[in-house]
mmCIF file of C-alpha atoms in Angstrom:
data_model
loop_
_atom_site.group_PDB
_atom_site.id
_atom_site.type_symbol
_atom_site.label_atom_id
_atom_site.label_comp_id
_atom_site.label_asym_id
_atom_site.label_seq_id
_atom_site.Cartn_x
_atom_site.Cartn_y
_atom_site.Cartn_z
ATOM 1 C CA MET A 345 -27.125 -18.907 -31.501
ATOM 2 C CA LYS A 346 -29.313 -17.208 -34.065
ATOM 3 C CA LEU A 347 -28.287 -14.008 -35.925
ATOM 4 C CA TYR A 348 -31.210 -11.841 -37.493
ATOM 5 C CA SER A 349 -29.185 -10.498 -40.297
ATOM 6 C CA TYR A 350 -29.689 -8.723 -43.765
ATOM 7 C CA PHE A 351 -26.906 -9.723 -46.409
ATOM 8 C CA ARG A 352 -26.115 -6.130 -47.129
ATOM 9 C CA SER A 353 -26.153 -4.701 -43.670
ATOM 10 C CA SER A 354 -22.845 -3.424 -42.646
ATOM 11 C CA ALA A 355 -23.708 -3.766 -38.927
ATOM 12 C CA ALA A 356 -24.711 -7.430 -39.385
ATOM 13 C CA PHE A 357 -21.505 -8.036 -41.493
ATOM 14 C CA ARG A 358 -19.412 -6.908 -38.358
ATOM 15 C CA VAL A 359 -21.085 -9.479 -36.195
ATOM 16 C CA ARG A 360 -20.774 -12.158 -38.702
ATOM 17 C CA ILE A 361 -17.080 -11.629 -38.821
ATOM 18 C CA ALA A 362 -16.650 -11.602 -35.164
ATOM 19 C CA LEU A 363 -18.624 -14.851 -34.906
ATOM 20 C CA ASN A 364 -16.474 -16.489 -37.533
ATOM 21 C CA LEU A 365 -13.243 -15.242 -35.951
ATOM 22 C CA LYS A 366 -14.486 -16.714 -32.696
ATOM 23 C CA ALA A 367 -15.459 -19.966 -34.389
ATOM 24 C CA LEU A 368 -18.907 -19.713 -32.946
ATOM 25 C CA ALA A 369 -21.682 -21.505 -34.821
ATOM 26 C CA TYR A 370 -24.915 -19.729 -35.620
ATOM 27 C CA ASP A 371 -27.975 -19.792 -37.796
ATOM 28 C CA THR A 372 -28.967 -16.919 -40.037
ATOM 29 C CA GLN A 373 -32.395 -15.498 -40.013
ATOM 30 C CA ALA A 374 -32.926 -12.997 -42.844
ATOM 31 C CA VAL A 375 -34.638 -9.758 -42.257
ATOM 32 C CA HIS A 376 -35.305 -8.113 -45.511
ATOM 33 C CA LEU A 377 -34.747 -4.416 -44.914
ATOM 34 C CA VAL A 378 -35.893 -3.149 -48.300
ATOM 35 C CA LYS A 379 -39.070 -5.157 -47.699
ATOM 36 C CA ASN A 380 -39.472 -3.670 -44.346
ATOM 37 C CA GLU A 381 -39.474 -6.853 -42.497
ATOM 38 C CA GLN A 382 -37.870 -5.073 -39.596
ATOM 39 C CA GLN A 383 -41.217 -3.543 -39.039
ATOM 40 C CA LEU A 384 -43.071 -6.844 -38.512
ATOM 41 C CA ALA A 385 -44.347 -7.158 -34.947
ATOM 42 C CA ASP A 386 -42.506 -10.250 -34.293
ATOM 43 C CA TYR A 387 -39.124 -8.716 -34.979
ATOM 44 C CA GLN A 388 -40.072 -5.349 -33.280
ATOM 45 C CA ALA A 389 -40.812 -7.405 -30.148
ATOM 46 C CA LEU A 390 -37.145 -8.620 -30.292
ATOM 47 C CA ASN A 391 -35.574 -5.520 -31.440
ATOM 48 C CA PRO A 392 -37.551 -2.296 -30.911
ATOM 49 C CA SER A 393 -35.129 -0.210 -32.825
ATOM 50 C CA GLN A 394 -36.263 -2.163 -35.872
ATOM 51 C CA LEU A 395 -32.643 -2.427 -36.957
ATOM 52 C CA VAL A 396 -30.342 -5.467 -37.667
ATOM 53 C CA PRO A 397 -28.440 -7.344 -36.396
ATOM 54 C CA THR A 398 -30.045 -8.972 -33.526
ATOM 55 C CA LEU A 399 -28.115 -12.052 -31.869
ATOM 56 C CA VAL A 400 -30.142 -14.378 -29.721
ATOM 57 C CA ASP A 401 -27.866 -16.337 -27.420
ATOM 58 C CA ALA A 402 -29.338 -18.660 -24.825
ATOM 59 C CA ASP A 403 -32.778 -17.122 -25.537
ATOM 60 C CA GLN A 404 -31.554 -13.574 -24.870
ATOM 61 C CA PRO A 405 -31.873 -10.992 -27.684
ATOM 62 C CA LEU A 406 -28.691 -8.913 -27.787
ATOM 63 C CA LEU A 407 -28.986 -5.487 -29.891
ATOM 64 C CA GLN A 408 -26.399 -3.151 -31.557
ATOM 65 C CA SER A 409 -23.487 -4.578 -33.361
ATOM 66 C CA ILE A 410 -20.721 -3.087 -31.181
ATOM 67 C CA SER A 411 -22.570 -4.099 -28.012
ATOM 68 C CA ILE A 412 -22.789 -7.504 -29.325
ATOM 69 C CA LEU A 413 -19.072 -7.549 -30.168
ATOM 70 C CA GLU A 414 -18.433 -6.638 -26.399
ATOM 71 C CA TYR A 415 -20.833 -9.382 -25.339
ATOM 72 C CA LEU A 416 -19.175 -11.977 -27.576
ATOM 73 C CA GLU A 417 -15.647 -10.806 -26.076
ATOM 74 C CA GLU A 418 -16.861 -11.221 -22.519
ATOM 75 C CA ALA A 419 -18.809 -14.480 -22.956
ATOM 76 C CA TYR A 420 -16.481 -16.137 -25.447
ATOM 77 C CA PRO A 421 -12.988 -14.901 -24.588
ATOM 78 C CA ALA A 422 -10.896 -17.995 -25.809
ATOM 79 C CA ILE A 423 -10.186 -16.084 -29.168
ATOM 80 C CA ALA A 424 -9.779 -12.495 -28.249
ATOM 81 C CA LEU A 425 -10.681 -9.572 -30.448
ATOM 82 C CA LEU A 426 -9.398 -6.885 -28.050
ATOM 83 C CA PRO A 427 -5.755 -6.512 -27.108
ATOM 84 C CA LYS A 428 -4.868 -6.818 -23.415
ATOM 85 C CA ASP A 429 -3.333 -3.503 -22.615
ATOM 86 C CA LEU A 430 -5.948 -0.870 -21.544
ATOM 87 C CA VAL A 431 -4.549 2.015 -23.897
ATOM 88 C CA ASP A 432 -4.424 -0.557 -26.876
ATOM 89 C CA ARG A 433 -7.936 -1.556 -26.167
ATOM 90 C CA ALA A 434 -8.929 2.002 -26.114
ATOM 91 C CA GLN A 435 -7.370 2.654 -29.441
ATOM 92 C CA VAL A 436 -8.975 -0.340 -31.058
ATOM 93 C CA ARG A 437 -12.444 0.598 -29.536
ATOM 94 C CA ALA A 438 -12.110 4.206 -30.671
ATOM 95 C CA PHE A 439 -11.378 3.083 -34.283
ATOM 96 C CA ALA A 440 -14.430 0.817 -34.305
ATOM 97 C CA GLN A 441 -16.575 3.609 -32.857
ATOM 98 C CA ALA A 442 -15.292 6.131 -35.379
ATOM 99 C CA ILE A 443 -16.911 3.831 -38.031
ATOM 100 C CA ALA A 444 -19.896 2.838 -36.096
ATOM 101 C CA CYS A 445 -20.709 6.535 -35.065
ATOM 102 C CA ASP A 446 -19.170 8.844 -37.506
ATOM 103 C CA ILE A 447 -19.419 7.053 -40.878
ATOM 104 C CA HIS A 448 -21.924 4.268 -40.960
ATOM 105 C CA PRO A 449 -25.101 6.053 -39.394
ATOM 106 C CA LEU A 450 -24.995 8.734 -41.942
ATOM 107 C CA ASN A 451 -24.985 6.264 -44.865
ATOM 108 C CA ASN A 452 -27.322 3.371 -43.775
ATOM 109 C CA LEU A 453 -30.520 2.514 -45.721
ATOM 110 C CA ARG A 454 -33.056 4.456 -43.507
ATOM 111 C CA VAL A 455 -31.038 7.678 -43.969
ATOM 112 C CA LEU A 456 -30.676 7.295 -47.778
ATOM 113 C CA LYS A 457 -34.358 6.690 -47.925
ATOM 114 C CA TYR A 458 -35.077 9.954 -46.028
ATOM 115 C CA LEU A 459 -32.656 11.799 -48.411
ATOM 116 C CA GLN A 460 -34.596 10.482 -51.313
ATOM 117 C CA HIS A 461 -38.070 10.692 -50.063
ATOM 118 C CA GLU A 462 -38.317 13.523 -47.691
ATOM 119 C CA LEU A 463 -35.618 15.768 -49.043
ATOM 120 C CA ALA A 464 -36.025 14.696 -52.663
ATOM 121 C CA LEU A 465 -32.407 14.460 -53.356
ATOM 122 C CA ASP A 466 -31.388 13.109 -56.744
ATOM 123 C CA ASP A 467 -28.790 10.458 -57.205
ATOM 124 C CA THR A 468 -25.832 12.751 -57.773
ATOM 125 C CA GLN A 469 -26.636 14.658 -54.471
ATOM 126 C CA LYS A 470 -27.214 11.320 -52.755
ATOM 127 C CA ASN A 471 -23.988 10.024 -53.911
ATOM 128 C CA HIS A 472 -22.254 13.129 -52.855
ATOM 129 C CA TRP A 473 -23.456 12.853 -49.419
ATOM 130 C CA TYR A 474 -22.486 9.129 -49.152
ATOM 131 C CA GLN A 475 -18.960 9.773 -50.494
ATOM 132 C CA HIS A 476 -18.487 12.882 -48.355
ATOM 133 C CA TRP A 477 -18.865 11.140 -45.010
ATOM 134 C CA ILE A 478 -16.893 8.099 -46.116
ATOM 135 C CA ILE A 479 -13.904 10.175 -47.438
ATOM 136 C CA GLU A 480 -13.916 12.440 -44.246
ATOM 137 C CA GLY A 481 -14.103 9.376 -42.039
ATOM 138 C CA PHE A 482 -11.350 7.514 -44.062
ATOM 139 C CA ARG A 483 -9.033 10.465 -43.676
ATOM 140 C CA SER A 484 -8.936 10.052 -39.969
ATOM 141 C CA LEU A 485 -8.918 6.261 -39.998
ATOM 142 C CA GLU A 486 -5.973 6.164 -42.439
ATOM 143 C CA THR A 487 -3.920 8.395 -40.102
ATOM 144 C CA GLN A 488 -4.924 6.177 -36.969
ATOM 145 C CA LEU A 489 -3.437 3.335 -38.957
ATOM 146 C CA SER A 490 0.050 4.713 -39.495
ATOM 147 C CA GLN A 491 1.480 1.906 -37.493
ATOM 148 C CA SER A 492 -0.480 -0.904 -39.065
ATOM 149 C CA ASN A 493 1.510 -3.691 -40.640
ATOM 150 C CA GLY A 494 -0.960 -3.625 -43.544
ATOM 151 C CA GLN A 495 -2.710 -6.924 -42.635
ATOM 152 C CA PHE A 496 -4.668 -5.832 -39.654
ATOM 153 C CA CYS A 497 -5.570 -2.415 -38.321
ATOM 154 C CA PHE A 498 -3.655 -2.895 -34.986
ATOM 155 C CA GLY A 499 -1.201 -5.524 -33.820
ATOM 156 C CA THR A 500 -0.846 -8.849 -35.617
ATOM 157 C CA GLN A 501 -4.357 -10.342 -35.459
ATOM 158 C CA ALA A 502 -8.026 -9.228 -36.157
ATOM 159 C CA THR A 503 -9.736 -7.057 -33.595
ATOM 160 C CA PHE A 504 -12.959 -5.066 -33.329
ATOM 161 C CA ALA A 505 -11.349 -2.553 -35.543
ATOM 162 C CA ASP A 506 -11.162 -4.951 -38.488
ATOM 163 C CA CYS A 507 -14.594 -6.261 -37.858
ATOM 164 C CA CYS A 508 -15.944 -2.663 -38.440
ATOM 165 C CA LEU A 509 -13.334 -1.498 -41.116
ATOM 166 C CA ILE A 510 -13.968 -4.288 -43.776
ATOM 167 C CA PRO A 511 -17.707 -3.774 -43.983
ATOM 168 C CA GLN A 512 -17.305 -0.116 -44.338
ATOM 169 C CA VAL A 513 -14.667 -0.519 -47.168
ATOM 170 C CA TYR A 514 -16.902 -3.126 -48.745
ATOM 171 C CA ASN A 515 -19.708 -0.413 -48.789
ATOM 172 C CA ALA A 516 -17.290 2.218 -50.086
ATOM 173 C CA LYS A 517 -16.248 0.022 -52.968
ATOM 174 C CA ARG A 518 -19.974 -0.837 -53.830
ATOM 175 C CA PHE A 519 -20.626 3.043 -54.117
ATOM 176 C CA LYS A 520 -17.349 3.426 -56.148
ATOM 177 C CA VAL A 521 -15.626 5.607 -53.625
ATOM 178 C CA ASP A 522 -12.013 6.199 -54.818
ATOM 179 C CA LEU A 523 -9.782 4.685 -52.165
ATOM 180 C CA SER A 524 -6.461 5.380 -53.913
ATOM 181 C CA GLY A 525 -5.625 7.926 -51.063
ATOM 182 C CA PHE A 526 -6.037 5.324 -48.474
ATOM 183 C CA PRO A 527 -3.244 2.754 -48.988
ATOM 184 C CA LYS A 528 -3.407 1.210 -45.475
ATOM 185 C CA ILE A 529 -7.211 0.670 -45.553
ATOM 186 C CA GLU A 530 -6.946 -0.769 -49.013
ATOM 187 C CA SER A 531 -4.120 -3.224 -47.984
ATOM 188 C CA ILE A 532 -5.911 -4.396 -44.777
ATOM 189 C CA TYR A 533 -9.025 -4.824 -46.767
ATOM 190 C CA GLN A 534 -7.224 -7.051 -49.336
ATOM 191 C CA HIS A 535 -5.664 -9.066 -46.574
ATOM 192 C CA CYS A 536 -8.648 -9.581 -44.437
ATOM 193 C CA MET A 537 -11.027 -10.376 -47.266
ATOM 194 C CA ALA A 538 -8.764 -13.199 -48.385
ATOM 195 C CA LEU A 539 -9.178 -14.943 -44.722
ATOM 196 C CA PRO A 540 -12.100 -17.302 -44.446
ATOM 197 C CA ALA A 541 -13.640 -15.594 -41.390
ATOM 198 C CA PHE A 542 -13.930 -12.449 -43.366
ATOM 199 C CA HIS A 543 -14.783 -13.846 -46.636
ATOM 200 C CA GLN A 544 -17.538 -16.139 -45.364
ATOM 201 C CA ALA A 545 -19.286 -13.182 -43.643
ATOM 202 C CA ALA A 546 -19.362 -11.090 -46.823
ATOM 203 C CA PRO A 547 -22.711 -10.250 -48.445
ATOM 204 C CA GLU A 548 -22.357 -12.645 -51.354
ATOM 205 C CA GLN A 549 -21.797 -15.618 -48.961
ATOM 206 C CA GLN A 550 -25.172 -15.086 -47.100
ATOM 207 C CA PRO A 551 -28.132 -17.326 -47.600
ATOM 208 C CA ASP A 552 -30.366 -14.243 -48.271
ATOM 209 C CA TRP A 553 -27.888 -12.712 -50.967
ATOM 210 C CA GLU A 554 -29.668 -11.568 -54.142
ATOM 211 C CA MET B 981 -6.523 14.005 -16.664
ATOM 212 C CA LYS B 982 -7.260 16.709 -19.295
ATOM 213 C CA LEU B 983 -10.632 16.679 -21.316
ATOM 214 C CA TYR B 984 -10.748 18.583 -24.549
ATOM 215 C CA SER B 985 -14.243 19.470 -24.585
ATOM 216 C CA TYR B 986 -16.971 21.781 -25.947
ATOM 217 C CA PHE B 987 -19.772 22.894 -23.630
ATOM 218 C CA ARG B 988 -22.485 22.052 -26.055
ATOM 219 C CA SER B 989 -20.994 18.705 -27.343
ATOM 220 C CA SER B 990 -23.240 15.895 -26.286
ATOM 221 C CA ALA B 991 -20.360 13.352 -26.592
ATOM 222 C CA ALA B 992 -18.177 15.429 -24.365
ATOM 223 C CA PHE B 993 -21.147 15.693 -21.918
ATOM 224 C CA ARG B 994 -21.258 11.892 -21.798
ATOM 225 C CA VAL B 995 -17.679 11.830 -20.548
ATOM 226 C CA ARG B 996 -17.982 14.629 -18.184
ATOM 227 C CA ILE B 997 -20.801 12.684 -16.518
ATOM 228 C CA ALA B 998 -18.735 9.528 -16.253
ATOM 229 C CA LEU B 999 -15.746 11.359 -14.895
ATOM 230 C CA ASN B 1000 -17.916 13.026 -12.113
ATOM 231 C CA LEU B 1001 -19.776 9.715 -11.363
ATOM 232 C CA LYS B 1002 -16.314 8.066 -10.884
ATOM 233 C CA ALA B 1003 -15.141 11.040 -8.848
ATOM 234 C CA LEU B 1004 -12.085 11.611 -11.110
ATOM 235 C CA ALA B 1005 -10.590 14.981 -11.333
ATOM 236 C CA TYR B 1006 -9.947 16.583 -14.650
ATOM 237 C CA ASP B 1007 -8.972 19.825 -16.366
ATOM 238 C CA THR B 1008 -11.044 21.232 -19.143
ATOM 239 C CA GLN B 1009 -9.519 22.471 -22.417
ATOM 240 C CA ALA B 1010 -12.152 24.032 -24.453
ATOM 241 C CA VAL B 1011 -12.257 23.365 -28.325
ATOM 242 C CA HIS B 1012 -14.700 25.858 -29.924
ATOM 243 C CA LEU B 1013 -16.394 23.714 -32.599
ATOM 244 C CA VAL B 1014 -18.236 26.680 -34.139
ATOM 245 C CA LYS B 1015 -14.912 28.600 -34.509
ATOM 246 C CA ASN B 1016 -13.437 25.321 -36.106
ATOM 247 C CA GLU B 1017 -10.871 25.028 -33.318
ATOM 248 C CA GLN B 1018 -11.006 21.245 -33.978
ATOM 249 C CA GLN B 1019 -9.191 21.837 -37.270
ATOM 250 C CA LEU B 1020 -6.194 23.400 -35.779
ATOM 251 C CA ALA B 1021 -2.980 21.451 -36.310
ATOM 252 C CA ASP B 1022 -2.220 20.961 -32.565
ATOM 253 C CA TYR B 1023 -5.777 19.433 -32.028
ATOM 254 C CA GLN B 1024 -5.674 17.287 -35.159
ATOM 255 C CA ALA B 1025 -2.310 15.866 -34.055
ATOM 256 C CA LEU B 1026 -4.158 14.789 -30.837
ATOM 257 C CA ASN B 1027 -7.390 13.739 -32.683
ATOM 258 C CA PRO B 1028 -7.264 13.143 -36.313
ATOM 259 C CA SER B 1029 -11.107 12.865 -36.505
ATOM 260 C CA GLN B 1030 -11.291 16.525 -35.440
ATOM 261 C CA LEU B 1031 -14.058 15.754 -33.069
ATOM 262 C CA VAL B 1032 -14.477 16.199 -29.383
ATOM 263 C CA PRO B 1033 -14.094 14.800 -26.855
ATOM 264 C CA THR B 1034 -10.503 13.775 -26.332
ATOM 265 C CA LEU B 1035 -9.537 12.577 -22.866
ATOM 266 C CA VAL B 1036 -5.712 12.713 -22.165
ATOM 267 C CA ASP B 1037 -4.853 10.324 -19.297
ATOM 268 C CA ALA B 1038 -1.029 9.629 -18.427
ATOM 269 C CA ASP B 1039 -0.157 11.407 -21.660
ATOM 270 C CA GLN B 1040 -2.211 8.981 -23.727
ATOM 271 C CA PRO B 1041 -4.922 10.718 -25.921
ATOM 272 C CA LEU B 1042 -8.181 8.738 -25.831
ATOM 273 C CA LEU B 1043 -10.870 9.284 -28.657
ATOM 274 C CA GLN B 1044 -14.541 8.575 -29.001
ATOM 275 C CA SER B 1045 -16.833 9.013 -26.126
ATOM 276 C CA ILE B 1046 -18.080 5.474 -25.744
ATOM 277 C CA SER B 1047 -14.596 4.042 -26.141
ATOM 278 C CA ILE B 1048 -13.449 6.585 -23.263
ATOM 279 C CA LEU B 1049 -16.366 5.262 -21.079
ATOM 280 C CA GLU B 1050 -15.048 1.765 -21.499
ATOM 281 C CA TYR B 1051 -11.410 2.835 -20.778
ATOM 282 C CA LEU B 1052 -12.521 4.575 -17.703
ATOM 283 C CA GLU B 1053 -14.564 1.501 -16.637
ATOM 284 C CA GLU B 1054 -11.526 -0.722 -17.018
ATOM 285 C CA ALA B 1055 -8.808 1.656 -15.722
ATOM 286 C CA TYR B 1056 -10.965 3.086 -12.724
ATOM 287 C CA PRO B 1057 -13.428 0.138 -11.769
ATOM 288 C CA ALA B 1058 -13.958 1.337 -8.119
ATOM 289 C CA ILE B 1059 -17.217 2.989 -8.938
ATOM 290 C CA ALA B 1060 -18.748 0.781 -11.808
ATOM 291 C CA LEU B 1061 -20.973 2.232 -14.642
ATOM 292 C CA LEU B 1062 -21.808 -1.318 -16.089
ATOM 293 C CA PRO B 1063 -23.752 -4.049 -14.179
ATOM 294 C CA LYS B 1064 -21.777 -7.376 -13.483
ATOM 295 C CA ASP B 1065 -24.151 -9.822 -15.291
ATOM 296 C CA LEU B 1066 -23.122 -10.338 -19.018
ATOM 297 C CA VAL B 1067 -26.589 -9.934 -20.560
ATOM 298 C CA ASP B 1068 -27.244 -6.915 -18.346
ATOM 299 C CA ARG B 1069 -24.043 -5.359 -19.453
ATOM 300 C CA ALA B 1070 -24.970 -6.139 -23.095
ATOM 301 C CA GLN B 1071 -28.391 -4.255 -22.610
ATOM 302 C CA VAL B 1072 -26.871 -1.229 -21.089
ATOM 303 C CA ARG B 1073 -24.204 -1.045 -23.775
ATOM 304 C CA ALA B 1074 -26.789 -1.595 -26.560
ATOM 305 C CA PHE B 1075 -28.992 1.317 -25.223
ATOM 306 C CA ALA B 1076 -25.776 3.626 -25.015
ATOM 307 C CA GLN B 1077 -24.940 2.583 -28.661
ATOM 308 C CA ALA B 1078 -28.521 3.168 -29.847
ATOM 309 C CA ILE B 1079 -27.959 6.927 -28.791
ATOM 310 C CA ALA B 1080 -24.461 7.273 -29.915
ATOM 311 C CA CYS B 1081 -24.881 5.447 -33.241
ATOM 312 C CA ASP B 1082 -28.483 5.837 -34.221
ATOM 313 C CA ILE B 1083 -29.521 9.327 -32.991
ATOM 314 C CA HIS B 1084 -26.713 11.480 -32.115
ATOM 315 C CA PRO B 1085 -24.534 11.206 -35.425
ATOM 316 C CA LEU B 1086 -27.497 12.469 -37.472
ATOM 317 C CA ASN B 1087 -27.827 15.563 -35.408
ATOM 318 C CA ASN B 1088 -24.458 16.798 -34.608
ATOM 319 C CA LEU B 1089 -23.003 20.087 -35.687
ATOM 320 C CA ARG B 1090 -20.990 18.877 -38.734
ATOM 321 C CA VAL B 1091 -24.056 17.256 -40.160
ATOM 322 C CA LEU B 1092 -26.372 20.242 -39.582
ATOM 323 C CA LYS B 1093 -23.703 22.422 -41.281
ATOM 324 C CA TYR B 1094 -23.830 20.204 -44.379
ATOM 325 C CA LEU B 1095 -27.640 20.261 -44.407
ATOM 326 C CA GLN B 1096 -27.418 23.991 -44.392
ATOM 327 C CA HIS B 1097 -24.563 24.693 -46.648
ATOM 328 C CA GLU B 1098 -24.414 21.899 -49.019
ATOM 329 C CA LEU B 1099 -28.164 20.967 -49.236
ATOM 330 C CA ALA B 1100 -29.557 24.498 -48.561
ATOM 331 C CA LEU B 1101 -32.179 23.208 -46.239
ATOM 332 C CA ASP B 1102 -34.136 25.964 -44.436
ATOM 333 C CA ASP B 1103 -34.758 26.058 -40.672
ATOM 334 C CA THR B 1104 -38.066 24.289 -40.954
ATOM 335 C CA GLN B 1105 -36.520 21.280 -42.899
ATOM 336 C CA LYS B 1106 -33.437 21.104 -40.716
ATOM 337 C CA ASN B 1107 -35.710 21.033 -37.611
ATOM 338 C CA HIS B 1108 -37.904 18.269 -39.148
ATOM 339 C CA TRP B 1109 -34.647 16.270 -39.737
ATOM 340 C CA TYR B 1110 -33.515 16.930 -36.185
ATOM 341 C CA GLN B 1111 -36.706 15.956 -34.506
ATOM 342 C CA HIS B 1112 -37.267 13.016 -36.887
ATOM 343 C CA TRP B 1113 -34.283 11.070 -35.810
ATOM 344 C CA ILE B 1114 -34.711 11.963 -32.156
ATOM 345 C CA ILE B 1115 -38.293 10.882 -32.025
ATOM 346 C CA GLU B 1116 -37.669 7.620 -34.044
ATOM 347 C CA GLY B 1117 -34.891 6.771 -31.614
ATOM 348 C CA PHE B 1118 -36.745 7.813 -28.484
ATOM 349 C CA ARG B 1119 -39.663 5.366 -29.475
ATOM 350 C CA SER B 1120 -37.259 2.602 -29.171
ATOM 351 C CA LEU B 1121 -35.465 3.814 -26.061
ATOM 352 C CA GLU B 1122 -38.657 4.271 -24.244
ATOM 353 C CA THR B 1123 -39.661 0.756 -24.968
ATOM 354 C CA GLN B 1124 -36.370 -0.585 -23.721
ATOM 355 C CA LEU B 1125 -36.924 1.337 -20.484
ATOM 356 C CA SER B 1126 -40.094 -0.553 -19.613
ATOM 357 C CA GLN B 1127 -38.382 -2.108 -16.521
ATOM 358 C CA SER B 1128 -36.780 1.208 -15.416
ATOM 359 C CA ASN B 1129 -37.621 2.472 -11.915
ATOM 360 C CA GLY B 1130 -37.852 6.086 -13.403
ATOM 361 C CA GLN B 1131 -34.674 7.298 -11.761
ATOM 362 C CA PHE B 1132 -32.017 5.326 -13.833
ATOM 363 C CA CYS B 1133 -32.391 3.561 -16.996
ATOM 364 C CA PHE B 1134 -31.418 0.125 -15.768
ATOM 365 C CA GLY B 1135 -31.109 -0.961 -12.179
ATOM 366 C CA THR B 1136 -30.685 1.353 -9.313
ATOM 367 C CA GLN B 1137 -27.583 3.111 -10.160
ATOM 368 C CA ALA B 1138 -26.267 5.198 -13.114
ATOM 369 C CA THR B 1139 -24.618 3.288 -16.021
ATOM 370 C CA PHE B 1140 -23.290 4.196 -19.537
ATOM 371 C CA ALA B 1141 -27.031 4.276 -20.551
ATOM 372 C CA ASP B 1142 -27.646 7.317 -18.264
ATOM 373 C CA CYS B 1143 -24.314 8.962 -19.393
ATOM 374 C CA CYS B 1144 -25.700 8.817 -22.979
ATOM 375 C CA LEU B 1145 -29.296 9.457 -22.469
ATOM 376 C CA ILE B 1146 -29.079 12.701 -20.372
ATOM 377 C CA PRO B 1147 -27.185 14.584 -22.933
ATOM 378 C CA GLN B 1148 -29.458 13.536 -25.785
ATOM 379 C CA VAL B 1149 -32.569 14.594 -23.905
ATOM 380 C CA TYR B 1150 -30.962 17.980 -23.063
ATOM 381 C CA ASN B 1151 -30.365 18.353 -26.835
ATOM 382 C CA ALA B 1152 -33.936 17.365 -27.469
ATOM 383 C CA LYS B 1153 -35.243 19.943 -25.042
ATOM 384 C CA ARG B 1154 -33.009 22.529 -26.568
ATOM 385 C CA PHE B 1155 -34.612 21.748 -30.013
ATOM 386 C CA LYS B 1156 -38.011 21.850 -28.499
ATOM 387 C CA VAL B 1157 -38.872 18.189 -29.225
ATOM 388 C CA ASP B 1158 -42.209 17.330 -27.685
ATOM 389 C CA LEU B 1159 -41.281 14.714 -25.084
ATOM 390 C CA SER B 1160 -44.756 14.012 -23.663
ATOM 391 C CA GLY B 1161 -44.892 10.551 -25.348
ATOM 392 C CA PHE B 1162 -41.828 9.402 -23.422
ATOM 393 C CA PRO B 1163 -42.559 9.526 -19.690
ATOM 394 C CA LYS B 1164 -39.762 7.042 -18.661
ATOM 395 C CA ILE B 1165 -37.174 9.165 -20.453
ATOM 396 C CA GLU B 1166 -38.488 12.491 -19.027
ATOM 397 C CA SER B 1167 -38.499 10.973 -15.439
ATOM 398 C CA ILE B 1168 -35.057 9.674 -15.722
ATOM 399 C CA TYR B 1169 -33.852 12.999 -17.171
ATOM 400 C CA GLN B 1170 -35.500 15.051 -14.182
ATOM 401 C CA HIS B 1171 -34.104 12.534 -11.631
ATOM 402 C CA CYS B 1172 -30.531 12.528 -12.908
ATOM 403 C CA MET B 1173 -30.154 16.154 -13.613
ATOM 404 C CA ALA B 1174 -30.800 16.807 -10.074
ATOM 405 C CA LEU B 1175 -27.820 14.747 -9.052
ATOM 406 C CA PRO B 1176 -24.439 16.646 -8.889
ATOM 407 C CA ALA B 1177 -22.495 14.424 -11.116
ATOM 408 C CA PHE B 1178 -24.995 15.109 -13.931
ATOM 409 C CA HIS B 1179 -25.845 18.645 -13.108
ATOM 410 C CA GLN B 1180 -22.160 19.772 -12.950
ATOM 411 C CA ALA B 1181 -21.523 18.133 -16.400
ATOM 412 C CA ALA B 1182 -24.169 20.153 -18.058
ATOM 413 C CA PRO B 1183 -23.426 22.847 -20.665
ATOM 414 C CA GLU B 1184 -24.242 25.721 -18.398
ATOM 415 C CA GLN B 1185 -21.693 24.603 -15.896
ATOM 416 C CA GLN B 1186 -18.806 24.434 -18.234
ATOM 417 C CA PRO B 1187 -15.880 27.046 -18.193
ATOM 418 C CA ASP B 1188 -16.477 27.702 -21.940
ATOM 419 C CA TRP B 1189 -20.363 28.160 -21.667
ATOM 420 C CA GLU B 1190 -21.548 31.115 -23.630
#
């Protein structure tokens, strides 16, 4: 498998965690988003959205991080990242979607570029935007984690929810969001980031880390 | 089943289509987003994200439209909205995610409110923002539809992809986005909106339509 990735991409980070948790070997092909390498013709042919990640498995390009997680779960079920019960599965997926749909899209690089270049926001305004959507989102996530054991979001092992939460918390810390109001989120982050599958998926461990 | 819905919500529209396609009966409970009914304590207890839709099935509240589609697919598989082949499933899911993660979150009501109230954007700037993300997203979607028969996004029946595309096109038309550059998208929209499952899920057909 080959993963087209950018070290700082939160969506690529999710897939790296899932691949590691499932003990699936892969090669990294870096796509430098700040240098606009996602716009090169070769990459566009693979991923018309010009976003990372793209996972190529058996010569098939697979797009969109959550869709890739679902694919990996179906194609490589030995180590499961979803619980068995239908309602439990729905709860895990809803948590993952809340991050992938309600928090991350507002704060990714292409949106921050628009805010800066099209709307001429200054750093304070951009930072307020960034923090606003994280804090609003985390409030809901923390509530959804009321039954968490403080190690993983749901149950006693990693799921899609942890694959999505950890990169989002990593980003929040990078932007110095005050997380003191979110003790479950912080506890799960500390626990997971100490595990090899998460730690080795972190931006600092990537071959394209700067 | 009870669906907490708002007639104009694109995410609720997706779930209404899926319920209709699967021929599942449900009651609608309106949540008026403009009147901030999503912030009422009763609704927050059900959905801490304060977003619609919420589907209640067998007394279990289910959140996030895409997670609800996955739940319905697993709990009520008789009429399938995903193909059988793993790579085909990944393609359908990636298309649905591209709408749910890359287009819709930037243009939903809470974001438009922020642009207006926090950043004091005027209507022209807000409209430019809205159209920008739709057009950028639709360019990629149109490319992904190169093999479409012009009736459905993928294959010969409706999938998650159509459940997500039709509400997004409906919104684009409401905001007068020029869709002449997206003939496949337009063709699929016209075909699907003539089908009862889609037509009856449209905002105009909802009990809370204004």
